[in-house]
Amino acid sequence: MSEPITLACPHCHRRNRLAAERLDQTPRCGACKESLFIGAPVDLGTANFNAHANADLPLVVDFWASWCGPCKQFAPVFTQAAGTAEPRARLAKVDTEAAQELAARFAIRSIPTLLIMHKGKEVARLNGALPPAEFQRWLTNNLPGL
Ligand SMILES: [Zn+2]
């Protein structure tokens, strides 16, 4: 038996705790009963960011803005990556216009900026978008194990 890990629900953002081997068994949230993995990035703001960033499950964050052309081009790459990174990581998007406190807290100077958060700490950062294969490689090389 492996250690239980914590992760936040993409729907109600409540903290869940489950055995790591259950990640592959399409787990559901203990609070709202919805699926804990949705095959797509979750939109996060100031109110719910910490619940995901402080979890044992690594969180990959795309800081973006609606006026940013490169962000729009990168969006489908990021969405596709959610399908392969789950359930080893959660992917999330933060709109830097709507969540300016988060953009300031992480000193986001250019977008898109990609961050990997694990147990409340930033463990990797990437400035600018990458083509799909290179982004996948960056994820593989930087995602912490559970
Ligand atoms: Zn839930």
XYZ file of C-alpha atoms and ligand atoms in Angstrom:
147
model
C 0.000 0.000 0.000
C 1.300 3.434 -0.879
C 0.862 6.582 1.179
C -2.427 8.443 0.721
C -2.157 11.647 -1.269
C -4.209 14.837 -1.202
C -5.772 16.542 -4.177
C -8.453 19.175 -4.662
C -11.692 18.558 -6.548
C -11.954 20.425 -9.894
C -15.662 21.092 -9.223
C -16.068 22.032 -5.537
C -12.328 22.514 -4.735
C -12.648 20.521 -1.505
C -9.627 18.549 -0.393
C -9.735 14.803 -1.048
C -7.388 12.205 0.347
C -6.950 8.845 -1.334
C -4.482 6.023 -1.829
C -2.164 6.779 -4.771
C -3.150 3.539 -6.529
C -6.758 4.756 -6.634
C -5.786 7.623 -8.947
C -6.070 5.278 -11.927
C -9.545 4.093 -10.927
C -11.505 7.215 -12.011
C -11.970 8.430 -8.425
C -14.851 10.682 -7.403
C -14.933 13.585 -4.967
C -15.992 12.630 -1.432
C -17.874 15.927 -1.070
C -19.687 16.596 -4.371
C -19.391 13.073 -5.920
C -18.203 14.475 -9.267
C -15.196 12.989 -11.075
C -11.832 14.127 -9.673
C -10.345 14.148 -13.183
C -12.025 15.820 -16.136
C -9.432 15.479 -18.926
C -9.136 19.244 -19.241
C -7.555 22.176 -17.420
C -9.467 23.719 -14.509
C -9.967 27.487 -14.394
C -8.629 28.752 -11.089
C -8.782 32.140 -9.395
C -7.565 33.667 -6.165
C -10.238 31.935 -4.057
C -9.475 28.348 -5.084
C -5.836 28.403 -6.251
C -4.266 27.402 -2.926
C -6.457 24.332 -2.507
C -4.864 22.895 -5.648
C -1.367 24.391 -5.282
C -0.926 23.013 -1.751
C -1.969 19.470 -2.684
C 0.275 16.428 -3.040
C -0.911 16.102 -6.628
C 1.370 18.320 -8.781
C -0.373 21.336 -10.315
C 0.661 22.683 -13.732
C -0.543 26.264 -14.160
C -0.903 28.211 -17.397
C -0.921 31.959 -16.679
C -2.661 33.561 -19.658
C -4.790 36.503 -20.808
C -7.524 36.820 -23.413
C -5.623 39.512 -25.385
C -2.481 37.332 -25.716
C -2.105 35.713 -29.151
C 0.569 33.158 -28.147
C -1.643 32.134 -25.183
C -4.535 31.357 -27.543
C -2.278 29.325 -29.823
C -0.956 27.383 -26.854
C -4.396 26.692 -25.316
C -5.150 23.515 -27.357
C -1.663 22.149 -26.601
C -2.274 22.652 -22.888
C -5.757 21.129 -23.037
C -4.414 18.079 -24.867
C -1.638 17.704 -22.268
C -4.278 17.436 -19.521
C -5.436 14.188 -21.093
C -1.987 12.621 -20.808
C -0.739 14.232 -17.562
C -3.827 13.202 -15.550
C -3.991 11.495 -13.098
C -0.305 12.214 -12.280
C -0.942 15.962 -12.268
C -3.717 18.533 -12.371
C -3.616 21.166 -15.115
C -5.058 24.601 -14.431
C -5.423 27.971 -16.121
C -5.206 31.329 -14.374
C -6.529 34.396 -16.206
C -4.006 37.069 -15.202
C -6.538 39.844 -15.813
C -9.119 38.317 -13.469
C -6.617 37.097 -10.856
C -4.129 39.942 -10.646
C -3.140 39.026 -7.071
C -1.912 35.641 -8.294
C -0.023 37.194 -11.202
C 1.659 39.562 -8.720
C 2.360 36.824 -6.165
C 4.243 34.790 -8.782
C 5.783 37.867 -10.448
C 4.392 36.943 -13.853
C 6.124 39.320 -16.297
C 5.283 37.664 -19.610
C 2.537 35.340 -20.737
C 2.071 32.565 -21.217
C 4.087 31.488 -18.181
C 3.855 27.863 -17.065
C 4.450 26.882 -13.438
C 4.532 23.560 -11.678
C 3.398 23.721 -8.050
C 3.861 20.840 -5.631
C 2.843 20.902 -1.956
C 2.674 24.684 -1.983
C 6.057 25.247 -3.624
C 6.983 26.283 -7.141
C 9.175 23.496 -8.558
C 9.486 24.523 -12.229
C 8.816 27.544 -14.437
C 8.687 28.005 -18.188
C 8.407 31.382 -19.900
C 6.623 31.177 -23.236
C 4.765 28.473 -25.107
C 6.300 25.330 -26.595
C 5.196 23.058 -29.450
C 3.276 19.961 -28.235
C 6.184 17.454 -28.228
C 8.538 19.853 -26.438
C 5.895 20.816 -23.907
C 5.255 17.141 -23.227
C 9.003 16.615 -22.705
C 9.164 19.592 -20.322
C 6.307 18.067 -18.319
C 7.938 14.644 -18.231
C 11.240 16.119 -17.057
C 9.776 18.435 -14.420
C 6.715 16.769 -12.926
C 7.555 15.539 -9.429
C 6.671 11.958 -8.593
C 3.812 11.350 -6.183
Zn -16.026 17.975 -5.331
